[in-house]
Short mmCIF file of C-alpha atoms in Angstrom, two decimals:
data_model
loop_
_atom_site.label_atom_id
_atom_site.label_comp_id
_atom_site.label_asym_id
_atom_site.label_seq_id
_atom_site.Cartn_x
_atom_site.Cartn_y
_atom_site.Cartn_z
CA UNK A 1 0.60 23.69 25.29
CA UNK A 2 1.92 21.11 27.85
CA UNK A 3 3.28 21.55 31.12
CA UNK A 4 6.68 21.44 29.88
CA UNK A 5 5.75 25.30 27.38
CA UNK A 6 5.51 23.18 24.23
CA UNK A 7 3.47 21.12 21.89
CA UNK A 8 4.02 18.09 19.98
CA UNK A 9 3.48 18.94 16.30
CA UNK A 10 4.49 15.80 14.76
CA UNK A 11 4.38 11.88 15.36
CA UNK A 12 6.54 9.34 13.50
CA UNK A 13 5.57 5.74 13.64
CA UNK A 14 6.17 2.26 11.47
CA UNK A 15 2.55 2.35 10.01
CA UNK A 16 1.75 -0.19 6.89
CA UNK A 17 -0.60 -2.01 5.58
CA UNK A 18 1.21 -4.88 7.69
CA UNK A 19 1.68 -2.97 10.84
CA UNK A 20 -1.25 -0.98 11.54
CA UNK A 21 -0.66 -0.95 15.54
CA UNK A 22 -0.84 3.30 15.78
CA UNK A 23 -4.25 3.00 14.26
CA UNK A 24 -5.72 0.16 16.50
CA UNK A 25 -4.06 1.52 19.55
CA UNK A 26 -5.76 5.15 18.98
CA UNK A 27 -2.35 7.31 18.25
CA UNK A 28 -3.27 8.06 14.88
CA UNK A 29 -6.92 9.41 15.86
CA UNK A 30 -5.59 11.35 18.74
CA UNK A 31 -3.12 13.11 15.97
CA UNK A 32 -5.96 13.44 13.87
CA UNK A 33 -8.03 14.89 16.47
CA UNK A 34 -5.14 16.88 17.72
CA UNK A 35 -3.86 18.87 14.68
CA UNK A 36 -0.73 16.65 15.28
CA UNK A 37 0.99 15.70 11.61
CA UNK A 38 1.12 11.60 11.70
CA UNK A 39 4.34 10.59 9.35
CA UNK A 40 4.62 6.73 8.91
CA UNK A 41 7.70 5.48 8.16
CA UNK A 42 8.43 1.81 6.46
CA UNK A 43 5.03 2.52 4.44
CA UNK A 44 6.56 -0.27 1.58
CA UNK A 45 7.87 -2.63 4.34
CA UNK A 46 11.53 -2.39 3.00
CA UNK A 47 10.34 -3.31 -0.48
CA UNK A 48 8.22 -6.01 0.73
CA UNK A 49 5.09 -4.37 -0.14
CA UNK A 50 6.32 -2.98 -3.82
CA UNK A 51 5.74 -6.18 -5.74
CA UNK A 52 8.50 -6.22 -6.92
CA UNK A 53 9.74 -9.52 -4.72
CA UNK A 54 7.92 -12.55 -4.87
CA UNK A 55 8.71 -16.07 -3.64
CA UNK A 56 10.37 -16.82 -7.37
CA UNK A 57 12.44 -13.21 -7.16
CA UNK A 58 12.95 -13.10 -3.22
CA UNK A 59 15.36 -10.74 -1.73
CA UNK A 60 18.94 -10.44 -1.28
CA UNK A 61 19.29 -13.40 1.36
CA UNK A 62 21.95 -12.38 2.77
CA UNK A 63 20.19 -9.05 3.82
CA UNK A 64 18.56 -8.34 6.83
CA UNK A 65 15.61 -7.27 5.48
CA UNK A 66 15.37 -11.01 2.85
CA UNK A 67 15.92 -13.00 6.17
CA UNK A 68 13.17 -10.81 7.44
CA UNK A 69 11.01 -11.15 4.56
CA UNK A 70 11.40 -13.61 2.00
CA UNK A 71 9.92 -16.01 4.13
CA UNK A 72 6.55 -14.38 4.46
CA UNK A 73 6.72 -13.47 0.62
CA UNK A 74 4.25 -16.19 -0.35
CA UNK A 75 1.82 -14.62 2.59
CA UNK A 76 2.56 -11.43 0.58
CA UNK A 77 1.50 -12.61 -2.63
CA UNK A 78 -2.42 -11.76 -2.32
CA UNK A 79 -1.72 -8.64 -1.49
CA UNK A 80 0.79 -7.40 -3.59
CA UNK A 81 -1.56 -8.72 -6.58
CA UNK A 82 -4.47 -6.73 -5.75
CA UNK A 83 -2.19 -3.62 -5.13
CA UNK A 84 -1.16 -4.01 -8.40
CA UNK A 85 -4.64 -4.99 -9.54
CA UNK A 86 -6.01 -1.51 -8.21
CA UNK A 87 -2.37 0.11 -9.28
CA UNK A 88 -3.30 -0.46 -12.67
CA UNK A 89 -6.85 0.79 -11.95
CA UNK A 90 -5.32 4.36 -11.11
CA UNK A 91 -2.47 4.07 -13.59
CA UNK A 92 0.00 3.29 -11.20
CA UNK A 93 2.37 1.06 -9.55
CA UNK A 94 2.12 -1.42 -6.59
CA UNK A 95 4.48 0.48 -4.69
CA UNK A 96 2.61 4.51 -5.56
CA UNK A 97 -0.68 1.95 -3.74
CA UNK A 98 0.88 1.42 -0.69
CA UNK A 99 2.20 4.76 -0.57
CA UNK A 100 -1.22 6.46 -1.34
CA UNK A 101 -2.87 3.87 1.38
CA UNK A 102 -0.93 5.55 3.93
CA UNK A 103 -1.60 9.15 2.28
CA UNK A 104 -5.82 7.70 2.94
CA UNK A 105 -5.09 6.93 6.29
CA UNK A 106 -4.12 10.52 7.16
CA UNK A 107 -0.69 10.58 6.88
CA UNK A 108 2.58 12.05 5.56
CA UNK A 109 4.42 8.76 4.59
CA UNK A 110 8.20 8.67 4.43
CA UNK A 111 9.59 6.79 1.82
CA UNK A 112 13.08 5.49 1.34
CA UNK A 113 14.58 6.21 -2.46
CA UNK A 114 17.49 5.09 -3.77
CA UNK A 115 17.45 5.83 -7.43
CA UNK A 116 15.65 9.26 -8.85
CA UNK A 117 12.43 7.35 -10.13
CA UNK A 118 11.67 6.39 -6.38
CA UNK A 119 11.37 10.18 -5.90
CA UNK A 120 8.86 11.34 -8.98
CA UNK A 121 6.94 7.64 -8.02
CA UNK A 122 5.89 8.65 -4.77
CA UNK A 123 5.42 12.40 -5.72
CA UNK A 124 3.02 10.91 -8.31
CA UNK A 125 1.59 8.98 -5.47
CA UNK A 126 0.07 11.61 -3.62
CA UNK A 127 -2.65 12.17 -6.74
CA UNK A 128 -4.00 8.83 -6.04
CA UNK A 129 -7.87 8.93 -4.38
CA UNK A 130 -8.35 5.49 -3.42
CA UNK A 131 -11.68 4.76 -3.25
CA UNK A 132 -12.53 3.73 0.68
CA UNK A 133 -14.02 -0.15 -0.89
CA UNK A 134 -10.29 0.06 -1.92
CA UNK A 135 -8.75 0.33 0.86
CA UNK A 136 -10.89 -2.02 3.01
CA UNK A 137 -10.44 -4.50 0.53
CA UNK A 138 -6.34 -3.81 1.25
CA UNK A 139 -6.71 -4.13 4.86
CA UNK A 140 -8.44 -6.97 4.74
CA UNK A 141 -5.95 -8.83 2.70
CA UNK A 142 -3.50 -7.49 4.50
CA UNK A 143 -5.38 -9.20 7.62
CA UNK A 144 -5.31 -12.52 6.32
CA UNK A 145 -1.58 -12.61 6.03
CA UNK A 146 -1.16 -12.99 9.60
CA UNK A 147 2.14 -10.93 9.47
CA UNK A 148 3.80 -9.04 12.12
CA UNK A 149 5.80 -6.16 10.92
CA UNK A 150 7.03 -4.86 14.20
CA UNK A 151 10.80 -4.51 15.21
CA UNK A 152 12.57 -5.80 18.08
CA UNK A 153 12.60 -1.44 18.96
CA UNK A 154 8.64 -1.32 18.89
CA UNK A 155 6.16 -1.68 21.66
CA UNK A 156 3.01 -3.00 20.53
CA UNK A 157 -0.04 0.34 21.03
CA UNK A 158 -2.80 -1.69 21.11
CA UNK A 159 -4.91 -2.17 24.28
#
């Protein structure tokens, strides 16, 4: 209990494969430690991380999130392929990866849906184990894209 009479029961932060800055700034181990629930948010990067897009299907480019995006989509492509690679190892889909990353990392991801099967996919998601060579070998590609995910709202948590 703080000063204040209450306790912080719940964190939410961008967390992704591409933004990782709660985990390398300590916020996620201090939850951990802390009994505090951790729930990421942007988990799939605005679709980015679904592989569905690609440099030959980019998004809308109009959109915020294309002008954001599409330009790193060849960056992405690595990525996205083994995703789908170990997808397909665990019956599922790129997108049920990156949402059971996040689920290995500890947390409670929040994940946009806009049509019913986005629902039941990232219910399904939470019976993925990922193995932990799986998800260092996602982190690691995730590393050599040399993206930065954060918005203009963030501050950076690392040291």
């Amino acid at each position: 209990m703080g000063e204040a009479g209450f306790k912080v029961s719940a964190v939410q932060n961008h967390f992704s494969l591409l933004y990782r800055s709660s985990e390398r700034g300590g916020v996620l181990d201090y939850c951990q430690r802390n009994g505090i629930e951790f729930w990421s948010y942007m988990v799939l990067e605005q679709g980015a991380l679904t592989g569905r897009f690609s440099p030959e299907n980019p998004m809308p480019a109009e959109s915020d999130r294309g002008r954001k995006y599409n330009p790193v989509l060849p960056q992405l492509k690595a990525l996205t392929d083994e995703m789908t690679a170990i997808g397909k190892q665990h019956n599922a889909s790129c997108s049920q990866v990156g949402i059971a990353w996040a689920i290995a990392k500890g947390t409670m991801p929040i994940v946009g849906a806009t049509k019913e099967h986005h629902v039941t996919e990232a219910a399904e998601a939470a019976k993925i184990q990922l193995t932990t060579a799986e998800v260092q070998r996602l982190e690691t590609l995730a590393d050599a894209t040399g993206i930065d995910t954060r918005g203009d709202w963030e501050h950076s948590m690392e040291n």
